[in-house]
């Protein structure tokens, strides 16, 4: 079957092919792309890991992963095509000599080599050294890596320096899977293709903006990783700050990677630092205790498998963020994200300013402000909350809050919403860097987040408890209430 788009076929090498990321996300996304005929017929997928198995073992693992994680079932014809692309090489990733084996497999003449680092960052250095030693890389090769790119500025510089020894910045594709989400991309369209928003997107019309990334899941058996990381580094340093930059950036001159990245960097540079002088008033940390999610009892953070019962790692964070530039002067952004909250909900709410005078006092003592609500997931869509006259011939005009509701699933019935990984893996294969992060963005984000982490450390701040299944600690309500506002719930 013919692939829908043509670009050079690839040899996609997945380092850490037997690991969680590969099983849960990459193989599933690649299969889905196969199903949608987006993979070039000659593209191959080469799994690399320490396990002593043959290609048949890797194919078996891929099949099992699809059975476990693919919600819509395996199509035998698609599987036949997909499995024919898969092969496996046993390499101890810490042994640079062993990478020479790749030379016998990779075909640089007719394919682009894509190196997907689906491993913990402590292995990045040895993979880079191995690739260097095997002399297999060409200027066309690419590498894909994803968070965590370090756990602070210093460690991210170290990782980026190692990678830079063998790959140029143009060859590096840093993934934040939120940038592959349909609704995050739609922010560009919403803001820069609709004059109604383009002209009203600043401090004169907007009162404040809320970004909520609420998760229902807990730490999903990842105690070791999560406890060293915490919600600030796991979710806010990357996903929430990326959403923030898309909302706050100036119009880029075009959709090229450099143009977009440069505008995002300007936003990150304009974030007002949170330091020990203002951390208490601008941040809230929380940690879940036992509770109920959809009626089912779930353990608290400190009772999770493998937990250290003394841990003070946060599973919730709420912040007031100020952007010190012309457009956003005086417009606070309230960000919150947490695990084990009431439900899975990612949304942006833009609150417009109240009108200066109310001539509809029969309906509202104070006119409620317009709201633009962007549902990123689930139920992707955009809503505008506005006031409308209730139809009728009463003596007095009566108003009611109403919603203009654009649900993606109702409006675009024929289009499937692709997952973030599908989109980004495909873009890496196409060689389109637009949706990936530059080194400077990552380092700028760490600079800002490190300051918060240091301030918490300075105060020896312990997280506030909240029950699993709630909206987080009461202190997060107080954080926004101090400014006379409330979270959208
Ligand atoms: C990952 C985090 O980056 O994003 C996880 O490490 C988190 O802790 C996940 O659960 C959330 O992604 P999504 O796409 O389900 O919102």
Tab-separated table of C-alpha atoms and ligand atoms in Angstrom:
chain	number	residue	atom	x	y	z
A	1	UNK	CA	0.000	0.000	0.000
A	2	UNK	CA	1.271	3.492	-0.823
A	3	UNK	CA	2.264	5.817	1.996
A	4	UNK	CA	0.270	9.086	2.046
A	5	UNK	CA	3.200	11.465	2.219
A	6	UNK	CA	6.552	10.993	0.631
A	7	UNK	CA	9.813	11.630	2.438
A	8	UNK	CA	13.007	9.654	2.546
A	9	UNK	CA	12.647	6.229	4.193
A	10	UNK	CA	14.310	5.874	7.583
A	11	UNK	CA	16.222	3.431	9.678
A	12	UNK	CA	14.605	4.252	12.998
A	13	UNK	CA	16.803	2.862	15.764
A	14	UNK	CA	15.137	2.682	19.180
A	15	UNK	CA	17.712	2.497	22.001
A	16	UNK	CA	15.914	1.005	24.994
A	17	UNK	CA	13.547	-0.938	22.736
A	18	UNK	CA	12.442	-3.256	25.538
A	19	UNK	CA	11.697	-0.389	27.949
A	20	UNK	CA	8.493	1.260	29.036
A	21	UNK	CA	8.527	4.220	26.659
A	22	UNK	CA	9.078	1.945	23.694
A	23	UNK	CA	6.358	-0.514	24.715
A	24	UNK	CA	3.716	1.944	25.894
A	25	UNK	CA	4.157	4.775	23.442
A	26	UNK	CA	6.561	4.348	20.520
A	27	UNK	CA	5.537	0.948	19.176
A	28	UNK	CA	1.865	1.835	19.583
A	29	UNK	CA	2.299	5.164	17.781
A	30	UNK	CA	4.315	3.584	14.990
A	31	UNK	CA	1.668	0.910	14.508
A	32	UNK	CA	-1.024	3.587	14.333
A	33	UNK	CA	0.982	5.504	11.748
A	34	UNK	CA	1.305	2.263	9.789
A	35	UNK	CA	-2.434	1.793	10.009
A	36	UNK	CA	-2.951	5.303	8.624
A	37	UNK	CA	-0.394	4.640	5.836
A	38	UNK	CA	1.953	7.352	6.999
A	39	UNK	CA	5.130	5.268	7.095
A	40	UNK	CA	7.309	5.037	4.009
A	41	UNK	CA	7.269	1.517	2.575
A	42	UNK	CA	11.058	1.107	2.918
A	43	UNK	CA	11.339	2.413	6.475
A	44	UNK	CA	12.711	-0.049	9.028
A	45	UNK	CA	12.474	-0.059	12.824
A	46	UNK	CA	15.469	-1.492	14.632
A	47	UNK	CA	15.140	-2.207	18.335
A	48	UNK	CA	18.359	-2.030	20.361
A	49	UNK	CA	18.674	-3.180	23.950
A	50	UNK	CA	20.614	-5.340	26.359
A	51	UNK	CA	18.231	-8.311	26.323
A	52	UNK	CA	19.501	-11.454	24.719
A	53	UNK	CA	16.755	-12.011	22.187
A	54	UNK	CA	16.470	-12.293	18.406
A	55	UNK	CA	14.331	-10.181	16.092
A	56	UNK	CA	11.513	-12.691	16.554
A	57	UNK	CA	11.557	-11.925	20.309
A	58	UNK	CA	11.258	-8.198	19.619
A	59	UNK	CA	8.383	-8.799	17.208
A	60	UNK	CA	6.678	-10.854	19.900
A	61	UNK	CA	7.166	-8.041	22.420
A	62	UNK	CA	5.696	-5.530	19.964
A	63	UNK	CA	2.656	-7.746	19.473
A	64	UNK	CA	2.144	-8.122	23.225
A	65	UNK	CA	2.466	-4.359	23.726
A	66	UNK	CA	-0.144	-3.713	21.066
A	67	UNK	CA	-2.469	-6.235	22.688
A	68	UNK	CA	-2.024	-4.498	26.016
A	69	UNK	CA	-1.991	-0.826	25.088
A	70	UNK	CA	-3.805	-0.459	21.763
A	71	UNK	CA	-7.427	0.298	22.534
A	72	UNK	CA	-8.802	-0.339	19.043
A	73	UNK	CA	-7.467	-3.869	18.382
A	74	UNK	CA	-4.832	-5.218	15.952
A	75	UNK	CA	-5.630	-5.483	12.255
A	76	UNK	CA	-3.895	-8.541	10.801
A	77	UNK	CA	-3.004	-6.893	7.466
A	78	UNK	CA	-1.537	-3.832	9.180
A	79	UNK	CA	0.363	-6.033	11.609
A	80	UNK	CA	1.828	-8.024	8.708
A	81	UNK	CA	3.219	-4.836	7.150
A	82	UNK	CA	4.337	-3.430	10.484
A	83	UNK	CA	6.058	-6.538	11.834
A	84	UNK	CA	8.011	-6.909	8.578
A	85	UNK	CA	9.784	-3.640	9.436
A	86	UNK	CA	10.936	-4.766	12.885
A	87	UNK	CA	14.339	-6.212	13.733
A	88	UNK	CA	16.525	-6.310	16.836
A	89	UNK	CA	20.166	-5.920	17.824
A	90	UNK	CA	21.562	-6.847	21.230
A	91	UNK	CA	23.875	-4.071	22.384
A	92	UNK	CA	24.979	-3.274	25.902
A	93	UNK	CA	24.379	0.461	25.690
A	94	UNK	CA	27.175	1.191	28.158
A	95	UNK	CA	29.791	-0.482	25.898
A	96	UNK	CA	30.872	1.830	23.056
A	97	UNK	CA	32.588	-1.020	21.158
A	98	UNK	CA	29.360	-2.886	20.687
A	99	UNK	CA	27.828	-0.162	18.520
A	100	UNK	CA	29.991	-1.298	15.610
A	101	UNK	CA	27.293	-3.907	14.990
A	102	UNK	CA	25.062	-1.122	13.685
A	103	UNK	CA	27.334	-0.725	10.667
A	104	UNK	CA	26.240	-4.089	9.299
A	105	UNK	CA	22.571	-3.147	9.552
A	106	UNK	CA	22.117	0.555	8.825
A	107	UNK	CA	21.756	1.543	5.198
A	108	UNK	CA	22.847	5.185	4.866
A	109	UNK	CA	22.630	5.162	1.090
A	110	UNK	CA	18.906	4.876	0.827
A	111	UNK	CA	17.675	5.712	4.313
A	112	UNK	CA	17.998	8.429	6.952
A	113	UNK	CA	19.246	7.119	10.302
A	114	UNK	CA	17.088	8.290	13.224
A	115	UNK	CA	18.424	7.521	16.685
A	116	UNK	CA	15.623	7.494	19.235
A	117	UNK	CA	17.052	7.634	22.780
A	118	UNK	CA	14.208	5.931	24.677
A	119	UNK	CA	16.394	5.465	27.762
A	120	UNK	CA	17.231	7.199	30.984
A	121	UNK	CA	19.537	10.211	30.393
A	122	UNK	CA	22.397	8.592	32.307
A	123	UNK	CA	22.889	6.400	29.188
A	124	UNK	CA	22.957	9.290	26.706
A	125	UNK	CA	26.687	9.794	27.074
A	126	UNK	CA	27.615	6.186	26.342
A	127	UNK	CA	25.213	5.974	23.382
A	128	UNK	CA	26.801	9.113	21.932
A	129	UNK	CA	30.269	7.684	22.496
A	130	UNK	CA	29.271	4.371	20.901
A	131	UNK	CA	27.808	6.105	17.843
A	132	UNK	CA	30.915	8.225	17.548
A	133	UNK	CA	33.179	5.215	17.766
A	134	UNK	CA	31.240	3.292	15.135
A	135	UNK	CA	31.598	6.304	12.807
A	136	UNK	CA	28.138	5.587	11.564
A	137	UNK	CA	26.643	9.057	11.801
A	138	UNK	CA	26.404	11.311	8.765
A	139	UNK	CA	25.188	14.875	8.507
A	140	UNK	CA	21.752	13.478	7.626
A	141	UNK	CA	21.413	11.441	10.812
A	142	UNK	CA	18.991	12.676	13.454
A	143	UNK	CA	18.565	11.994	17.144
A	144	UNK	CA	15.397	12.165	19.188
A	145	UNK	CA	15.377	12.560	22.954
A	146	UNK	CA	12.868	13.561	25.519
A	147	UNK	CA	12.373	14.618	29.038
A	148	UNK	CA	13.737	14.441	31.553
A	149	UNK	CA	16.578	16.368	29.911
A	150	UNK	CA	18.345	16.737	33.229
A	151	UNK	CA	16.815	17.556	36.588
A	152	UNK	CA	18.157	21.106	36.725
A	153	UNK	CA	20.061	23.582	34.571
A	154	UNK	CA	23.471	22.113	35.348
A	155	UNK	CA	22.570	18.533	34.487
A	156	UNK	CA	20.686	19.565	31.358
A	157	UNK	CA	23.769	21.477	30.163
A	158	UNK	CA	25.847	18.357	30.751
A	159	UNK	CA	23.456	16.202	28.712
A	160	UNK	CA	23.172	18.731	25.911
A	161	UNK	CA	26.976	19.102	25.826
A	162	UNK	CA	27.448	15.341	25.462
A	163	UNK	CA	24.899	15.170	22.678
A	164	UNK	CA	26.448	18.204	20.968
A	165	UNK	CA	29.742	16.330	20.645
A	166	UNK	CA	28.201	14.076	18.002
A	167	UNK	CA	25.046	15.801	16.756
A	168	UNK	CA	24.647	19.391	15.600
A	169	UNK	CA	21.716	21.327	17.075
A	170	UNK	CA	19.839	20.948	13.768
A	171	UNK	CA	20.076	17.162	14.046
A	172	UNK	CA	18.602	17.056	17.559
A	173	UNK	CA	14.825	16.635	18.002
A	174	UNK	CA	13.819	17.228	21.634
A	175	UNK	CA	10.338	15.955	22.311
A	176	UNK	CA	7.683	17.351	24.589
A	177	UNK	CA	4.718	15.181	23.717
A	178	UNK	CA	2.286	17.987	24.567
A	179	UNK	CA	3.493	19.803	21.447
A	180	UNK	CA	2.146	16.935	19.376
A	181	UNK	CA	-1.329	17.282	20.833
A	182	UNK	CA	-3.866	18.536	18.333
A	183	UNK	CA	-5.292	21.170	20.650
A	184	UNK	CA	-1.910	22.611	21.611
A	185	UNK	CA	-1.148	23.075	17.920
A	186	UNK	CA	-4.565	24.559	17.428
A	187	UNK	CA	-3.499	27.402	19.731
A	188	UNK	CA	-1.430	28.699	16.822
A	189	UNK	CA	-4.478	28.670	14.553
A	190	UNK	CA	-6.769	30.115	17.185
A	191	UNK	CA	-4.438	32.984	17.972
A	192	UNK	CA	-2.900	33.784	14.615
A	193	UNK	CA	-5.646	32.974	12.130
A	194	UNK	CA	-8.601	34.646	13.856
A	195	UNK	CA	-8.615	38.413	14.123
A	196	UNK	CA	-11.220	38.293	16.890
A	197	UNK	CA	-8.528	36.827	19.158
A	198	UNK	CA	-5.406	38.338	17.586
A	199	UNK	CA	-6.654	41.840	18.335
A	200	UNK	CA	-7.893	41.053	21.833
A	201	UNK	CA	-4.974	39.108	23.178
A	202	UNK	CA	-3.276	41.407	25.649
A	203	UNK	CA	-3.477	43.280	28.926
A	204	UNK	CA	-6.145	45.693	27.770
A	205	UNK	CA	-8.801	43.008	27.263
A	206	UNK	CA	-7.609	40.010	29.278
A	207	UNK	CA	-7.905	39.931	33.063
A	208	UNK	CA	-6.035	36.701	33.748
A	209	UNK	CA	-5.391	33.223	32.343
A	210	UNK	CA	-5.589	29.827	34.043
A	211	UNK	CA	-3.856	26.663	32.884
A	212	UNK	CA	-4.877	23.409	34.545
A	213	UNK	CA	-3.321	20.027	33.841
A	214	UNK	CA	-5.148	17.699	36.207
A	215	UNK	CA	-4.313	14.007	36.212
A	216	UNK	CA	-6.361	11.206	37.652
A	217	UNK	CA	-3.450	8.765	37.703
A	218	UNK	CA	-0.964	8.528	40.539
A	219	UNK	CA	2.676	7.767	39.950
A	220	UNK	CA	1.948	4.458	38.184
A	221	UNK	CA	4.685	2.364	39.736
A	222	UNK	CA	7.387	4.961	38.934
A	223	UNK	CA	8.305	5.775	42.540
A	224	UNK	CA	12.049	5.927	41.946
A	225	UNK	CA	11.780	8.325	39.045
A	226	UNK	CA	8.934	10.419	40.396
A	227	UNK	CA	10.150	10.836	43.940
A	228	UNK	CA	13.448	12.306	42.723
A	229	UNK	CA	11.589	14.514	40.297
A	230	UNK	CA	8.288	15.858	41.681
A	231	UNK	CA	5.426	17.469	39.789
A	232	UNK	CA	7.238	20.788	39.238
A	233	UNK	CA	9.988	19.104	37.226
A	234	UNK	CA	7.899	16.269	35.791
A	235	UNK	CA	5.042	18.374	34.403
A	236	UNK	CA	5.465	22.101	34.911
A	237	UNK	CA	9.029	22.631	33.691
A	238	UNK	CA	8.031	21.184	30.335
A	239	UNK	CA	4.363	20.629	29.478
A	240	UNK	CA	2.790	23.586	31.297
A	241	UNK	CA	5.534	26.026	30.372
A	242	UNK	CA	5.213	24.948	26.746
A	243	UNK	CA	1.469	25.591	26.802
A	244	UNK	CA	2.170	28.937	28.454
A	245	UNK	CA	4.626	29.951	25.734
A	246	UNK	CA	2.108	29.104	23.012
A	247	UNK	CA	-0.493	31.293	24.693
A	248	UNK	CA	1.823	34.161	25.497
A	249	UNK	CA	4.242	34.402	22.572
A	250	UNK	CA	4.256	37.172	19.976
A	251	UNK	CA	3.182	36.203	16.442
A	252	UNK	CA	6.071	34.335	14.789
A	253	UNK	CA	6.958	35.521	11.275
A	254	UNK	CA	6.179	32.064	9.883
A	255	UNK	CA	5.797	28.460	11.022
A	256	UNK	CA	9.499	27.576	10.755
A	257	UNK	CA	11.088	25.987	13.823
A	258	UNK	CA	13.465	28.910	14.454
A	259	UNK	CA	10.716	31.496	14.228
A	260	UNK	CA	8.501	29.718	16.746
A	261	UNK	CA	11.306	28.734	19.098
A	262	UNK	CA	12.646	32.291	19.198
A	263	UNK	CA	9.269	33.683	20.215
A	264	UNK	CA	8.895	31.016	22.912
A	265	UNK	CA	12.336	31.813	24.310
A	266	UNK	CA	11.368	35.484	24.637
A	267	UNK	CA	8.405	34.478	26.810
A	268	UNK	CA	10.563	32.234	28.990
A	269	UNK	CA	13.052	35.065	29.446
A	270	UNK	CA	10.256	37.400	30.507
A	271	UNK	CA	8.962	35.142	33.297
A	272	UNK	CA	9.301	37.025	36.561
A	273	UNK	CA	11.602	34.986	38.819
A	274	UNK	CA	10.077	33.278	41.822
A	275	UNK	CA	12.652	33.381	44.597
A	276	UNK	CA	12.797	32.963	48.349
A	277	UNK	CA	11.406	36.537	48.588
A	278	UNK	CA	8.071	35.684	47.026
A	279	UNK	CA	7.837	31.885	46.886
A	280	UNK	CA	5.405	31.612	49.791
A	281	UNK	CA	2.932	33.946	48.208
A	282	UNK	CA	3.301	32.622	44.640
A	283	UNK	CA	3.487	28.848	44.980
A	284	UNK	CA	1.710	25.946	46.634
A	285	UNK	CA	3.066	22.417	46.868
A	286	UNK	CA	0.838	19.471	47.682
A	287	UNK	CA	1.055	15.732	48.219
A	288	UNK	CA	-1.928	13.387	47.939
A	289	UNK	CA	-3.184	11.310	50.803
A	290	UNK	CA	-5.488	8.316	50.429
A	291	UNK	CA	-8.877	8.997	48.915
A	292	UNK	CA	-11.346	7.953	46.249
A	293	UNK	CA	-11.156	8.305	42.496
A	294	UNK	CA	-14.508	7.659	40.820
A	295	UNK	CA	-15.633	5.802	43.922
A	296	UNK	CA	-12.580	3.528	44.075
A	297	UNK	CA	-10.257	3.751	47.096
A	298	UNK	CA	-6.662	4.661	46.187
A	299	UNK	CA	-3.605	4.867	48.456
A	300	UNK	CA	-1.827	8.065	49.419
A	301	UNK	CA	1.526	9.056	47.909
A	302	UNK	CA	3.436	7.765	50.919
A	303	UNK	CA	1.683	4.394	50.701
A	304	UNK	CA	2.551	3.781	47.037
A	305	UNK	CA	4.673	0.736	46.159
A	306	UNK	CA	8.316	1.320	47.048
A	307	UNK	CA	7.533	4.556	48.900
A	308	UNK	CA	9.829	6.187	51.396
A	309	UNK	CA	7.363	7.278	54.056
A	310	UNK	CA	9.384	10.411	54.870
A	311	UNK	CA	9.248	11.771	51.343
A	312	UNK	CA	8.430	15.458	50.916
A	313	UNK	CA	8.185	15.336	47.133
A	314	UNK	CA	5.229	17.255	45.694
A	315	UNK	CA	2.576	15.594	43.539
A	316	UNK	CA	0.729	18.904	43.078
A	317	UNK	CA	1.878	22.403	42.341
A	318	UNK	CA	0.035	25.669	41.806
A	319	UNK	CA	1.738	28.928	40.850
A	320	UNK	CA	0.997	32.526	40.072
A	321	UNK	CA	3.189	33.483	37.133
A	322	UNK	CA	3.827	36.993	35.862
A	323	UNK	CA	5.239	37.772	32.460
A	324	UNK	CA	7.202	40.983	32.441
A	325	UNK	CA	6.631	42.305	28.959
A	326	UNK	CA	4.463	44.869	27.244
A	327	UNK	CA	1.674	42.508	26.183
A	328	UNK	CA	1.141	40.826	29.532
A	329	UNK	CA	1.862	43.580	32.058
A	330	UNK	CA	-0.546	43.138	34.973
A	331	UNK	CA	-2.090	39.895	33.650
A	332	UNK	CA	-1.380	36.995	36.003
A	333	UNK	CA	-1.228	33.422	34.741
A	334	UNK	CA	-2.325	30.813	37.278
A	335	UNK	CA	-0.895	27.364	36.637
A	336	UNK	CA	-1.754	24.176	38.487
A	337	UNK	CA	-1.052	20.525	37.920
A	338	UNK	CA	-1.357	17.480	40.113
A	339	UNK	CA	-1.669	13.733	40.261
A	340	UNK	CA	-4.707	11.958	41.721
A	341	UNK	CA	-7.021	14.915	41.196
A	342	UNK	CA	-10.766	14.698	40.581
A	343	UNK	CA	-10.397	13.753	36.932
A	344	UNK	CA	-8.164	14.019	33.871
A	345	UNK	CA	-8.596	17.503	32.536
A	346	UNK	CA	-6.225	19.778	30.655
A	347	UNK	CA	-7.604	23.180	29.866
A	348	UNK	CA	-6.822	26.825	29.419
A	349	UNK	CA	-9.296	29.453	30.535
A	350	UNK	CA	-8.866	33.014	29.353
A	351	UNK	CA	-10.868	35.451	31.485
A	352	UNK	CA	-11.613	38.687	29.699
A	353	UNK	CA	-11.994	41.936	31.627
A	354	UNK	CA	-15.283	42.986	33.115
A	355	UNK	CA	-17.101	45.769	31.329
A	356	UNK	CA	-16.804	49.149	33.042
A	357	UNK	CA	-20.551	49.771	33.339
A	358	UNK	CA	-23.578	47.504	33.661
A	359	UNK	CA	-26.906	48.424	32.065
A	360	UNK	CA	-28.442	44.991	32.701
A	361	UNK	CA	-28.826	45.161	36.462
A	362	UNK	CA	-32.120	43.225	36.284
A	363	UNK	CA	-30.130	40.170	35.295
A	364	UNK	CA	-26.760	40.608	36.976
A	365	UNK	CA	-25.602	42.912	39.720
A	366	UNK	CA	-22.161	42.607	38.109
A	367	UNK	CA	-21.801	41.410	34.540
A	368	UNK	CA	-19.810	38.187	34.463
A	369	UNK	CA	-16.750	38.404	32.207
A	370	UNK	CA	-16.494	36.540	28.906
A	371	UNK	CA	-14.414	33.405	29.078
A	372	UNK	CA	-12.615	31.506	26.377
A	373	UNK	CA	-12.208	27.891	27.457
A	374	UNK	CA	-9.833	25.706	25.470
A	375	UNK	CA	-10.207	22.017	26.282
A	376	UNK	CA	-6.909	20.347	25.431
A	377	UNK	CA	-7.940	16.898	26.644
A	378	UNK	CA	-10.169	14.971	26.886
A	379	UNK	CA	-13.137	16.150	24.736
A	380	UNK	CA	-10.993	18.497	22.691
A	381	UNK	CA	-12.740	21.734	21.840
A	382	UNK	CA	-13.126	25.462	22.307
A	383	UNK	CA	-15.945	27.264	24.118
A	384	UNK	CA	-16.749	30.917	24.545
A	385	UNK	CA	-18.888	31.867	27.501
A	386	UNK	CA	-20.950	34.933	26.744
A	387	UNK	CA	-24.156	36.680	27.734
A	388	UNK	CA	-27.233	36.482	25.600
A	389	UNK	CA	-30.751	37.882	25.865
A	390	UNK	CA	-33.306	35.290	26.808
A	391	UNK	CA	-35.817	35.375	23.943
A	392	UNK	CA	-39.172	36.835	24.947
A	393	UNK	CA	-41.292	39.993	25.130
A	394	UNK	CA	-40.968	40.694	28.854
A	395	UNK	CA	-40.872	44.281	29.970
A	396	UNK	CA	-37.235	44.016	31.058
A	397	UNK	CA	-34.421	42.514	29.055
A	398	UNK	CA	-33.179	39.369	30.777
A	399	UNK	CA	-29.716	37.981	30.128
A	400	UNK	CA	-28.377	34.487	30.522
A	401	UNK	CA	-24.867	32.999	30.373
A	402	UNK	CA	-24.538	30.894	27.200
A	403	UNK	CA	-21.819	28.979	25.408
A	404	UNK	CA	-20.577	28.986	21.846
A	405	UNK	CA	-19.332	25.444	21.731
A	406	UNK	CA	-16.931	24.056	19.144
A	407	UNK	CA	-16.409	20.410	19.927
A	408	UNK	CA	-13.726	18.858	17.711
A	409	UNK	CA	-15.409	15.476	17.589
A	410	UNK	CA	-18.741	16.966	16.441
A	411	UNK	CA	-17.226	19.465	14.028
A	412	UNK	CA	-14.538	17.344	12.421
A	413	UNK	CA	-16.414	14.068	12.317
A	414	UNK	CA	-14.210	12.536	9.662
A	415	UNK	CA	-10.844	13.435	11.167
A	416	UNK	CA	-9.181	11.291	13.752
A	417	UNK	CA	-7.334	13.138	16.514
A	418	UNK	CA	-3.802	11.759	16.442
A	419	UNK	CA	-1.888	11.334	19.692
A	420	UNK	CA	1.109	13.512	20.553
A	421	UNK	CA	3.634	10.751	20.004
A	422	UNK	CA	2.217	9.765	16.616
A	423	UNK	CA	2.499	13.315	15.389
A	424	UNK	CA	6.004	13.867	16.745
A	425	UNK	CA	7.504	10.539	15.660
A	426	UNK	CA	6.158	11.227	12.189
A	427	UNK	CA	7.581	14.757	12.159
A	428	UNK	CA	10.985	13.387	13.215
A	429	UNK	CA	10.828	10.923	10.311
A	430	UNK	CA	9.796	13.722	7.959
A	431	UNK	CA	12.674	15.865	9.191
A	432	UNK	CA	10.407	18.714	10.281
A	433	UNK	CA	11.798	20.277	13.495
A	434	UNK	CA	8.974	22.807	14.028
A	435	UNK	CA	7.367	21.043	16.979
A	436	UNK	CA	10.563	20.227	18.841
A	437	UNK	CA	12.420	22.166	21.510
A	438	UNK	CA	15.680	24.008	21.150
A	439	UNK	CA	18.459	23.697	23.672
A	440	UNK	CA	18.000	27.305	24.692
A	441	UNK	CA	14.322	26.770	25.519
A	442	UNK	CA	15.114	23.853	27.787
A	443	UNK	CA	17.879	25.741	29.552
A	444	UNK	CA	15.793	28.864	29.966
A	445	UNK	CA	12.939	26.814	31.446
A	446	UNK	CA	15.333	25.139	33.884
A	447	UNK	CA	16.773	28.490	34.961
A	448	UNK	CA	13.306	29.658	35.994
A	449	UNK	CA	12.277	26.374	37.611
A	450	UNK	CA	15.573	25.981	39.505
A	451	UNK	CA	14.912	29.251	41.254
A	452	UNK	CA	11.570	27.917	42.576
A	453	UNK	CA	13.137	24.630	43.608
A	454	UNK	CA	15.937	26.488	45.427
A	455	UNK	CA	13.439	28.719	47.211
A	456	UNK	CA	11.449	25.698	48.423
A	457	UNK	CA	14.671	24.158	49.610
A	458	UNK	CA	15.604	27.368	51.407
A	459	UNK	CA	12.327	27.294	53.329
A	460	UNK	CA	12.485	23.523	53.848
A	461	UNK	CA	8.935	23.716	52.587
A	462	UNK	CA	6.858	20.583	53.087
A	463	UNK	CA	3.934	19.834	50.783
A	464	UNK	CA	0.365	20.419	51.947
A	465	UNK	CA	-1.765	17.264	52.017
A	466	UNK	CA	-4.816	16.840	49.799
A	467	UNK	CA	-7.141	13.873	49.458
A	468	UNK	CA	-6.874	11.838	46.285
A	469	UNK	CA	-9.927	12.702	44.193
A	470	UNK	CA	-10.015	16.380	45.253
A	471	UNK	CA	-8.825	19.519	43.443
A	472	UNK	CA	-5.612	19.762	45.481
A	473	UNK	CA	-4.758	21.480	48.778
A	474	UNK	CA	-6.953	24.256	50.148
A	475	UNK	CA	-3.919	26.534	49.966
A	476	UNK	CA	-4.214	26.500	46.178
A	477	UNK	CA	-7.693	28.035	46.476
A	478	UNK	CA	-6.194	30.680	48.748
A	479	UNK	CA	-3.380	31.394	46.266
A	480	UNK	CA	-5.808	32.663	43.645
A	481	UNK	CA	-8.422	33.969	46.124
A	482	UNK	CA	-5.832	36.435	47.480
A	483	UNK	CA	-6.086	38.191	44.129
A	484	UNK	CA	-9.900	38.148	44.280
A	485	UNK	CA	-10.219	35.312	41.742
A	486	UNK	CA	-11.197	31.641	41.730
A	487	UNK	CA	-10.172	28.502	39.849
A	488	UNK	CA	-12.451	27.325	37.056
A	489	UNK	CA	-14.040	24.142	38.346
B	1	LIG	C1	4.579	12.668	31.319
B	1	LIG	C2	4.817	12.620	32.816
B	1	LIG	O1	5.498	13.502	30.695
B	1	LIG	O2	3.262	13.146	31.067
B	1	LIG	C3	3.762	11.783	33.511
B	1	LIG	O3	6.109	12.082	33.071
B	1	LIG	C4	2.389	12.281	33.148
B	1	LIG	O4	3.963	11.823	34.918
B	1	LIG	C5	2.222	12.366	31.632
B	1	LIG	O5	1.426	11.405	33.720
B	1	LIG	C6	0.908	13.015	31.262
B	1	LIG	O6	0.734	12.957	29.866
B	1	LIG	P1	-0.720	12.993	29.226
B	1	LIG	O7	-0.474	12.992	27.753
B	1	LIG	O8	-1.433	11.767	29.706
B	1	LIG	O9	-1.377	14.237	29.724
